[in-house]
mmCIF file of C-alpha atoms in Angstrom:
data_model
loop_
_atom_site.group_PDB
_atom_site.id
_atom_site.type_symbol
_atom_site.label_atom_id
_atom_site.label_comp_id
_atom_site.label_asym_id
_atom_site.label_seq_id
_atom_site.Cartn_x
_atom_site.Cartn_y
_atom_site.Cartn_z
ATOM 1 C CA UNK A 16 -54.984 21.751 -40.329
ATOM 2 C CA UNK A 17 -55.392 22.718 -44.019
ATOM 3 C CA UNK A 18 -53.998 20.614 -46.895
ATOM 4 C CA UNK A 19 -51.007 22.913 -47.499
ATOM 5 C CA UNK A 20 -49.810 22.766 -43.881
ATOM 6 C CA UNK A 21 -50.423 19.036 -43.771
ATOM 7 C CA UNK A 22 -48.182 18.549 -46.822
ATOM 8 C CA UNK A 23 -45.496 20.754 -45.285
ATOM 9 C CA UNK A 24 -45.601 18.695 -42.097
ATOM 10 C CA UNK A 25 -45.441 15.458 -44.090
ATOM 11 C CA UNK A 26 -42.470 16.753 -46.073
ATOM 12 C CA UNK A 27 -40.623 17.767 -42.929
ATOM 13 C CA UNK A 28 -41.274 14.363 -41.402
ATOM 14 C CA UNK A 29 -40.015 12.530 -44.494
ATOM 15 C CA UNK A 30 -36.915 14.716 -44.577
ATOM 16 C CA UNK A 31 -36.226 13.930 -40.946
ATOM 17 C CA UNK A 32 -36.571 10.210 -41.608
ATOM 18 C CA UNK A 33 -34.218 10.458 -44.590
ATOM 19 C CA UNK A 34 -31.647 12.356 -42.560
ATOM 20 C CA UNK A 35 -31.885 9.833 -39.730
ATOM 21 C CA UNK A 36 -31.138 7.075 -42.185
ATOM 22 C CA UNK A 37 -27.977 8.669 -43.532
ATOM 23 C CA UNK A 38 -26.413 10.287 -40.470
ATOM 24 C CA UNK A 39 -26.034 9.457 -36.780
ATOM 25 C CA UNK A 40 -28.441 11.152 -34.434
ATOM 26 C CA UNK A 41 -26.974 13.918 -32.344
ATOM 27 C CA UNK A 42 -26.826 13.748 -28.575
ATOM 28 C CA UNK A 43 -29.152 16.772 -28.423
ATOM 29 C CA UNK A 44 -31.739 14.970 -30.566
ATOM 30 C CA UNK A 45 -31.608 11.911 -28.352
ATOM 31 C CA UNK A 46 -32.063 14.046 -25.244
ATOM 32 C CA UNK A 47 -34.990 15.876 -26.845
ATOM 33 C CA UNK A 48 -36.751 12.648 -27.774
ATOM 34 C CA UNK A 49 -36.086 11.127 -24.399
ATOM 35 C CA UNK A 50 -37.344 14.102 -22.448
ATOM 36 C CA UNK A 51 -40.420 14.790 -24.584
ATOM 37 C CA UNK A 52 -43.346 15.258 -22.249
ATOM 38 C CA UNK A 53 -41.515 13.640 -19.327
ATOM 39 C CA UNK A 54 -39.734 14.922 -16.265
ATOM 40 C CA UNK A 55 -36.552 12.994 -15.543
ATOM 41 C CA UNK A 56 -34.316 13.508 -12.512
ATOM 42 C CA UNK A 57 -30.834 11.999 -12.548
ATOM 43 C CA UNK A 58 -28.621 11.924 -9.456
ATOM 44 C CA UNK A 59 -24.941 11.041 -9.523
ATOM 45 C CA UNK A 60 -21.824 10.584 -7.437
ATOM 46 C CA UNK A 61 -18.412 10.880 -9.046
ATOM 47 C CA UNK A 62 -14.758 10.936 -8.003
ATOM 48 C CA UNK A 63 -12.826 10.966 -11.269
ATOM 49 C CA UNK A 64 -15.611 11.862 -13.688
ATOM 50 C CA UNK A 65 -16.769 8.546 -15.163
ATOM 51 C CA UNK A 66 -20.167 8.592 -13.474
ATOM 52 C CA UNK A 67 -20.689 12.293 -14.201
ATOM 53 C CA UNK A 68 -19.938 11.676 -17.872
ATOM 54 C CA UNK A 69 -22.523 8.881 -17.948
ATOM 55 C CA UNK A 70 -25.094 10.901 -15.981
ATOM 56 C CA UNK A 71 -24.844 13.698 -18.550
ATOM 57 C CA UNK A 72 -25.947 11.288 -21.262
ATOM 58 C CA UNK A 73 -29.208 10.708 -19.404
ATOM 59 C CA UNK A 74 -29.892 14.303 -18.341
ATOM 60 C CA UNK A 75 -28.911 17.815 -19.367
ATOM 61 C CA UNK A 76 -28.653 18.782 -15.700
ATOM 62 C CA UNK A 77 -27.818 15.813 -13.465
ATOM 63 C CA UNK A 78 -27.838 16.492 -9.728
ATOM 64 C CA UNK A 79 -24.861 15.850 -7.460
ATOM 65 C CA UNK A 80 -25.656 13.543 -4.550
ATOM 66 C CA UNK A 81 -23.172 15.256 -2.163
ATOM 67 C CA UNK A 82 -24.800 18.612 -2.918
ATOM 68 C CA UNK A 83 -28.352 17.276 -2.634
ATOM 69 C CA UNK A 84 -27.571 15.772 0.779
ATOM 70 C CA UNK A 85 -26.935 19.300 2.090
ATOM 71 C CA UNK A 86 -30.650 20.039 1.660
ATOM 72 C CA UNK A 87 -31.715 17.532 4.295
ATOM 73 C CA UNK A 88 -34.573 15.107 3.861
ATOM 74 C CA UNK A 89 -36.378 15.615 0.551
ATOM 75 C CA UNK A 90 -39.151 14.094 -1.535
ATOM 76 C CA UNK A 91 -38.283 13.869 -5.224
ATOM 77 C CA UNK A 92 -41.054 13.320 -7.777
ATOM 78 C CA UNK A 93 -40.734 12.839 -11.529
ATOM 79 C CA UNK A 94 -41.817 10.585 -14.377
ATOM 80 C CA UNK A 95 -38.382 8.957 -14.305
ATOM 81 C CA UNK A 96 -35.675 9.002 -11.647
ATOM 82 C CA UNK A 97 -32.154 7.745 -12.277
ATOM 83 C CA UNK A 98 -29.027 7.161 -10.207
ATOM 84 C CA UNK A 99 -25.509 6.951 -11.645
ATOM 85 C CA UNK A 100 -22.571 6.013 -9.445
ATOM 86 C CA UNK A 101 -19.511 3.741 -9.288
ATOM 87 C CA UNK A 102 -19.398 0.164 -8.050
ATOM 88 C CA UNK A 103 -17.580 0.040 -4.698
ATOM 89 C CA UNK A 104 -16.825 -3.526 -3.552
ATOM 90 C CA UNK A 105 -19.861 -4.814 -5.469
ATOM 91 C CA UNK A 106 -22.144 -2.353 -3.716
ATOM 92 C CA UNK A 107 -23.045 1.335 -3.699
ATOM 93 C CA UNK A 108 -20.783 4.014 -2.200
ATOM 94 C CA UNK A 109 -21.763 4.853 1.378
ATOM 95 C CA UNK A 110 -22.783 8.366 0.351
ATOM 96 C CA UNK A 111 -25.201 6.894 -2.206
ATOM 97 C CA UNK A 112 -26.585 4.494 0.386
ATOM 98 C CA UNK A 113 -27.177 7.460 2.690
ATOM 99 C CA UNK A 114 -28.952 9.409 -0.049
ATOM 100 C CA UNK A 115 -31.263 6.497 -0.864
ATOM 101 C CA UNK A 116 -32.039 5.908 2.809
ATOM 102 C CA UNK A 117 -32.720 9.522 3.811
ATOM 103 C CA UNK A 118 -34.992 10.633 0.991
ATOM 104 C CA UNK A 119 -38.232 9.673 -0.722
ATOM 105 C CA UNK A 120 -38.318 9.009 -4.463
ATOM 106 C CA UNK A 121 -41.610 8.886 -6.362
ATOM 107 C CA UNK A 122 -41.595 7.886 -10.016
ATOM 108 C CA UNK A 123 -43.259 5.226 -12.179
ATOM 109 C CA UNK A 124 -39.817 4.340 -13.549
ATOM 110 C CA UNK A 125 -36.625 4.266 -11.475
ATOM 111 C CA UNK A 126 -33.301 3.213 -12.949
ATOM 112 C CA UNK A 127 -29.621 3.035 -12.106
ATOM 113 C CA UNK A 128 -26.469 2.876 -14.200
ATOM 114 C CA UNK A 129 -23.421 1.679 -12.268
ATOM 115 C CA UNK A 130 -19.927 2.320 -13.592
ATOM 116 C CA UNK A 131 -17.250 -0.300 -12.955
ATOM 117 C CA UNK A 132 -13.762 -1.062 -14.185
ATOM 118 C CA UNK A 133 -13.011 -4.742 -13.708
ATOM 119 C CA UNK A 134 -15.747 -7.015 -12.310
ATOM 120 C CA UNK A 135 -19.350 -5.982 -11.644
ATOM 121 C CA UNK A 136 -20.116 -9.284 -9.850
ATOM 122 C CA UNK A 137 -23.419 -8.882 -7.964
ATOM 123 C CA UNK A 138 -23.543 -5.097 -7.685
ATOM 124 C CA UNK A 139 -26.897 -4.713 -9.485
ATOM 125 C CA UNK A 140 -28.612 -7.263 -7.256
ATOM 126 C CA UNK A 141 -26.999 -5.757 -4.162
ATOM 127 C CA UNK A 142 -28.241 -2.266 -5.042
ATOM 128 C CA UNK A 143 -31.723 -3.586 -5.835
ATOM 129 C CA UNK A 144 -31.975 -5.359 -2.473
ATOM 130 C CA UNK A 145 -30.521 -2.486 -0.441
ATOM 131 C CA UNK A 146 -32.778 0.076 -2.103
ATOM 132 C CA UNK A 147 -35.853 -2.107 -1.620
ATOM 133 C CA UNK A 148 -35.161 -2.195 2.124
ATOM 134 C CA UNK A 149 -35.207 1.617 2.042
ATOM 135 C CA UNK A 150 -38.461 1.804 0.077
ATOM 136 C CA UNK A 151 -36.954 2.457 -3.362
ATOM 137 C CA UNK A 152 -38.003 -0.055 -6.014
ATOM 138 C CA UNK A 153 -35.835 -0.094 -9.115
ATOM 139 C CA UNK A 154 -37.217 -1.029 -12.522
ATOM 140 C CA UNK A 155 -33.829 -1.142 -14.221
ATOM 141 C CA UNK A 156 -30.246 -1.579 -12.998
ATOM 142 C CA UNK A 157 -27.352 -2.145 -15.346
ATOM 143 C CA UNK A 158 -23.599 -1.584 -15.439
ATOM 144 C CA UNK A 159 -21.094 -0.051 -17.826
ATOM 145 C CA UNK A 160 -17.405 -0.923 -18.079
ATOM 146 C CA UNK A 161 -15.044 2.077 -17.948
ATOM 147 C CA UNK A 162 -11.517 2.957 -16.824
ATOM 148 C CA UNK A 163 -10.888 1.433 -13.388
ATOM 149 C CA UNK A 164 -9.461 4.116 -11.100
ATOM 150 C CA UNK A 165 -8.763 1.770 -8.165
ATOM 151 C CA UNK A 166 -5.104 2.580 -7.524
ATOM 152 C CA UNK A 167 -4.197 -0.371 -5.259
ATOM 153 C CA UNK A 168 -4.777 -2.749 -8.167
ATOM 154 C CA UNK A 169 -4.539 -0.832 -11.439
ATOM 155 C CA UNK A 170 -1.936 1.309 -13.193
ATOM 156 C CA UNK A 171 -3.752 4.247 -14.766
ATOM 157 C CA UNK A 172 -1.275 4.409 -17.638
ATOM 158 C CA UNK A 173 -2.288 0.876 -18.580
ATOM 159 C CA UNK A 174 -6.010 1.345 -17.963
ATOM 160 C CA UNK A 175 -6.420 4.275 -20.350
ATOM 161 C CA UNK A 176 -5.010 2.200 -23.215
ATOM 162 C CA UNK A 177 -7.789 -0.401 -22.998
ATOM 163 C CA UNK A 178 -10.752 -0.005 -25.340
ATOM 164 C CA UNK A 179 -13.732 -0.738 -23.123
ATOM 165 C CA UNK A 180 -16.303 0.048 -25.852
ATOM 166 C CA UNK A 181 -17.943 2.755 -23.761
ATOM 167 C CA UNK A 182 -19.821 4.421 -26.632
ATOM 168 C CA UNK A 183 -21.404 1.193 -27.871
ATOM 169 C CA UNK A 184 -22.375 0.040 -24.388
ATOM 170 C CA UNK A 185 -23.722 3.458 -23.465
ATOM 171 C CA UNK A 186 -25.920 3.513 -26.571
ATOM 172 C CA UNK A 187 -27.540 0.248 -25.451
ATOM 173 C CA UNK A 188 -28.201 1.619 -21.969
ATOM 174 C CA UNK A 189 -29.758 4.781 -23.404
ATOM 175 C CA UNK A 190 -31.981 2.667 -25.615
ATOM 176 C CA UNK A 191 -33.084 0.496 -22.694
ATOM 177 C CA UNK A 192 -33.940 3.415 -20.432
ATOM 178 C CA UNK A 193 -35.582 5.314 -23.279
ATOM 179 C CA UNK A 194 -37.879 2.323 -23.768
ATOM 180 C CA UNK A 195 -38.386 2.006 -19.987
ATOM 181 C CA UNK A 196 -37.135 -1.551 -20.048
ATOM 182 C CA UNK A 197 -37.505 -3.609 -16.876
ATOM 183 C CA UNK A 198 -34.258 -5.401 -16.072
ATOM 184 C CA UNK A 199 -31.809 -5.999 -13.221
ATOM 185 C CA UNK A 200 -28.455 -7.439 -14.206
ATOM 186 C CA UNK A 201 -27.816 -10.838 -12.646
ATOM 187 C CA UNK A 202 -24.479 -11.820 -11.130
ATOM 188 C CA UNK A 203 -21.677 -11.631 -13.691
ATOM 189 C CA UNK A 204 -18.891 -14.192 -13.351
ATOM 190 C CA UNK A 205 -15.879 -12.728 -15.102
ATOM 191 C CA UNK A 206 -13.445 -15.190 -16.740
ATOM 192 C CA UNK A 207 -10.480 -15.865 -14.495
ATOM 193 C CA UNK A 208 -12.117 -14.207 -11.476
ATOM 194 C CA UNK A 209 -12.954 -16.142 -8.285
ATOM 195 C CA UNK A 210 -16.617 -16.856 -7.610
ATOM 196 C CA UNK A 211 -18.074 -14.230 -5.284
ATOM 197 C CA UNK A 212 -19.498 -15.536 -2.015
ATOM 198 C CA UNK A 213 -21.425 -13.569 0.599
ATOM 199 C CA UNK A 214 -18.515 -13.913 3.036
ATOM 200 C CA UNK A 215 -16.027 -12.673 0.453
ATOM 201 C CA UNK A 216 -18.276 -9.740 -0.415
ATOM 202 C CA UNK A 217 -18.774 -8.835 3.244
ATOM 203 C CA UNK A 218 -15.011 -8.796 3.800
ATOM 204 C CA UNK A 219 -14.500 -6.483 0.823
ATOM 205 C CA UNK A 220 -17.261 -4.132 1.909
ATOM 206 C CA UNK A 221 -16.188 -4.031 5.564
ATOM 207 C CA UNK A 222 -12.752 -2.886 4.425
ATOM 208 C CA UNK A 223 -14.096 -0.382 1.910
ATOM 209 C CA UNK A 224 -17.036 1.067 3.830
ATOM 210 C CA UNK A 225 -15.220 1.628 7.140
ATOM 211 C CA UNK A 226 -12.249 3.596 5.875
ATOM 212 C CA UNK A 227 -10.820 6.748 7.444
ATOM 213 C CA UNK A 228 -8.643 9.335 5.743
ATOM 214 C CA UNK A 229 -5.778 8.924 8.209
ATOM 215 C CA UNK A 230 -5.753 5.152 7.710
ATOM 216 C CA UNK A 231 -5.814 5.362 3.916
ATOM 217 C CA UNK A 232 -3.670 8.335 2.947
ATOM 218 C CA UNK A 233 -0.040 9.337 3.130
ATOM 219 C CA UNK A 234 1.290 12.826 2.353
ATOM 220 C CA UNK A 235 4.549 13.551 0.567
ATOM 221 C CA UNK A 236 5.251 16.854 2.303
ATOM 222 C CA UNK A 237 8.033 17.804 -0.076
ATOM 223 C CA UNK A 238 5.510 17.799 -2.927
ATOM 224 C CA UNK A 239 2.521 19.470 -1.273
ATOM 225 C CA UNK A 240 2.073 23.142 -2.225
ATOM 226 C CA UNK A 241 -1.067 23.575 -0.088
ATOM 227 C CA UNK A 242 -3.270 24.338 -3.094
ATOM 228 C CA UNK A 243 -6.143 22.549 -1.297
ATOM 229 C CA UNK A 244 -7.420 20.820 -4.405
ATOM 230 C CA UNK A 245 -7.886 17.773 -2.175
ATOM 231 C CA UNK A 246 -10.224 19.724 0.106
ATOM 232 C CA UNK A 247 -12.235 20.979 -2.854
ATOM 233 C CA UNK A 248 -12.963 17.529 -4.307
ATOM 234 C CA UNK A 249 -13.599 15.693 -1.021
ATOM 235 C CA UNK A 250 -17.292 14.888 -0.389
ATOM 236 C CA UNK A 251 -16.642 14.674 3.376
ATOM 237 C CA UNK A 252 -14.510 17.791 3.957
ATOM 238 C CA UNK A 253 -11.656 15.731 5.396
ATOM 239 C CA UNK A 254 -8.852 18.199 4.608
ATOM 240 C CA UNK A 255 -7.706 21.385 6.317
ATOM 241 C CA UNK A 256 -4.584 23.509 6.752
ATOM 242 C CA UNK A 257 -2.928 23.571 10.169
ATOM 243 C CA UNK A 258 0.314 24.821 11.673
ATOM 244 C CA UNK A 259 2.049 21.741 10.313
ATOM 245 C CA UNK A 260 0.594 22.072 6.834
ATOM 246 C CA UNK A 261 -2.053 19.861 5.268
ATOM 247 C CA UNK A 262 -4.106 17.806 7.714
ATOM 248 C CA UNK A 263 -6.632 15.071 6.971
ATOM 249 C CA UNK A 264 -8.892 12.976 9.172
ATOM 250 C CA UNK A 265 -12.405 11.597 9.328
ATOM 251 C CA UNK A 266 -14.763 9.193 7.637
ATOM 252 C CA UNK A 267 -13.479 8.460 4.134
ATOM 253 C CA UNK A 268 -15.607 7.516 1.141
ATOM 254 C CA UNK A 269 -12.579 5.694 -0.329
ATOM 255 C CA UNK A 270 -13.453 7.372 -3.634
ATOM 256 C CA UNK A 271 -9.822 8.469 -4.239
ATOM 257 C CA UNK A 272 -10.952 11.820 -5.674
ATOM 258 C CA UNK A 273 -8.289 13.592 -3.617
ATOM 259 C CA UNK A 274 -5.463 11.315 -4.735
ATOM 260 C CA UNK A 275 -6.355 11.488 -8.418
ATOM 261 C CA UNK A 276 -6.927 15.262 -8.388
ATOM 262 C CA UNK A 277 -3.754 16.354 -6.587
ATOM 263 C CA UNK A 278 -1.712 18.238 -9.219
ATOM 264 C CA UNK A 279 1.564 17.476 -7.419
ATOM 265 C CA UNK A 280 0.816 13.781 -6.756
ATOM 266 C CA UNK A 281 1.504 14.589 -3.114
ATOM 267 C CA UNK A 282 -1.209 12.244 -1.814
ATOM 268 C CA UNK A 283 -0.609 8.512 -2.041
ATOM 269 C CA UNK A 284 -2.110 5.387 -0.521
ATOM 270 C CA UNK A 285 -0.478 3.675 2.426
ATOM 271 C CA UNK A 286 0.829 0.128 2.216
ATOM 272 C CA UNK A 287 -0.983 -1.384 5.175
ATOM 273 C CA UNK A 288 -0.027 -5.059 4.904
ATOM 274 C CA UNK A 289 1.172 -7.617 2.306
ATOM 275 C CA UNK A 290 -2.392 -7.910 0.984
ATOM 276 C CA UNK A 291 -2.645 -4.133 0.672
ATOM 277 C CA UNK A 292 0.067 -3.018 -1.749
ATOM 278 C CA UNK A 293 -0.517 0.735 -1.660
ATOM 279 C CA UNK A 294 -0.434 1.688 -5.332
ATOM 280 C CA UNK A 295 0.520 0.040 -8.591
ATOM 281 C CA UNK A 296 1.858 3.309 -9.996
ATOM 282 C CA UNK A 297 2.026 6.364 -7.695
ATOM 283 C CA UNK A 298 2.962 8.589 -10.634
ATOM 284 C CA UNK A 299 -0.156 7.834 -12.700
ATOM 285 C CA UNK A 300 -3.526 9.474 -12.096
ATOM 286 C CA UNK A 301 -6.847 9.618 -13.958
ATOM 287 C CA UNK A 302 -9.754 11.898 -14.756
ATOM 288 C CA UNK A 303 -12.375 11.224 -17.404
ATOM 289 C CA UNK A 304 -11.307 13.259 -20.464
ATOM 290 C CA UNK A 305 -14.827 14.677 -20.859
ATOM 291 C CA UNK A 306 -14.948 16.047 -17.312
ATOM 292 C CA UNK A 307 -12.988 18.970 -15.871
ATOM 293 C CA UNK A 308 -11.488 19.356 -12.428
ATOM 294 C CA UNK A 309 -13.948 22.193 -11.832
ATOM 295 C CA UNK A 310 -16.817 19.808 -12.613
ATOM 296 C CA UNK A 311 -15.646 17.480 -9.855
ATOM 297 C CA UNK A 312 -15.142 20.360 -7.430
ATOM 298 C CA UNK A 313 -18.688 21.603 -8.071
ATOM 299 C CA UNK A 314 -19.987 18.079 -7.587
ATOM 300 C CA UNK A 315 -18.281 17.293 -4.280
ATOM 301 C CA UNK A 316 -17.095 20.409 -2.449
ATOM 302 C CA UNK A 317 -18.581 20.820 1.011
#
């Protein structure tokens, strides 16, 4: 390089440094730096958009786990592989467990970001141990607090008012993964929450992981217009139209995508027993404001 070009390069570099010092870096710049010379694959599962929103911060083109499962057994290779999904009963959704178990993942650096809304408890350690049994060794597992869409416990109108500092926490996660930090979050004991025991966790997971659509859901027939939005967002294709209108049955992910997405609020949760209240507010639903209904349909439709 001649002296003139060297000076031009130096000037451009100094200008970039000066600009970085006086203005926040754009998301595009962060992605460019992060991806420089490296291949990163990011897989996600989402029901109301939180995990898709997070996955998009780590990749320009994150891959939907329900769609990838259609391809059968695969071997994925990259410099970095990431997984973004919600915390279900302090573990991974069944569909994520299936994806980890069925496929092979080869990368020097494997990470996971787990979205949660109330208490992360031991989810990071649980995912680490489950994945290790399936031959997937994580370098980094961390969580991020977001709107909790769990309708039996939370009123969505109240949840969306809470500042959960998503941007600040996300910036820290991006920094960690960008630096290929090695870390697995230890058990988090939330103030005012009961201590989690293995028996308590097993009871929660048995209830969550063995759900069926007919056991969970109730249809308000006077509201249903048979638009089939529920069918489009369901990762298990549990919905169909019959002679008596909308029908649903089969293994349920308990993701609540169908309930949250129904434009008529025609789907609600059953009240099964005194410990299972149904819903806090059947008239309140949620979708991440940065994610469209079509995004969720493309992610989950079977």
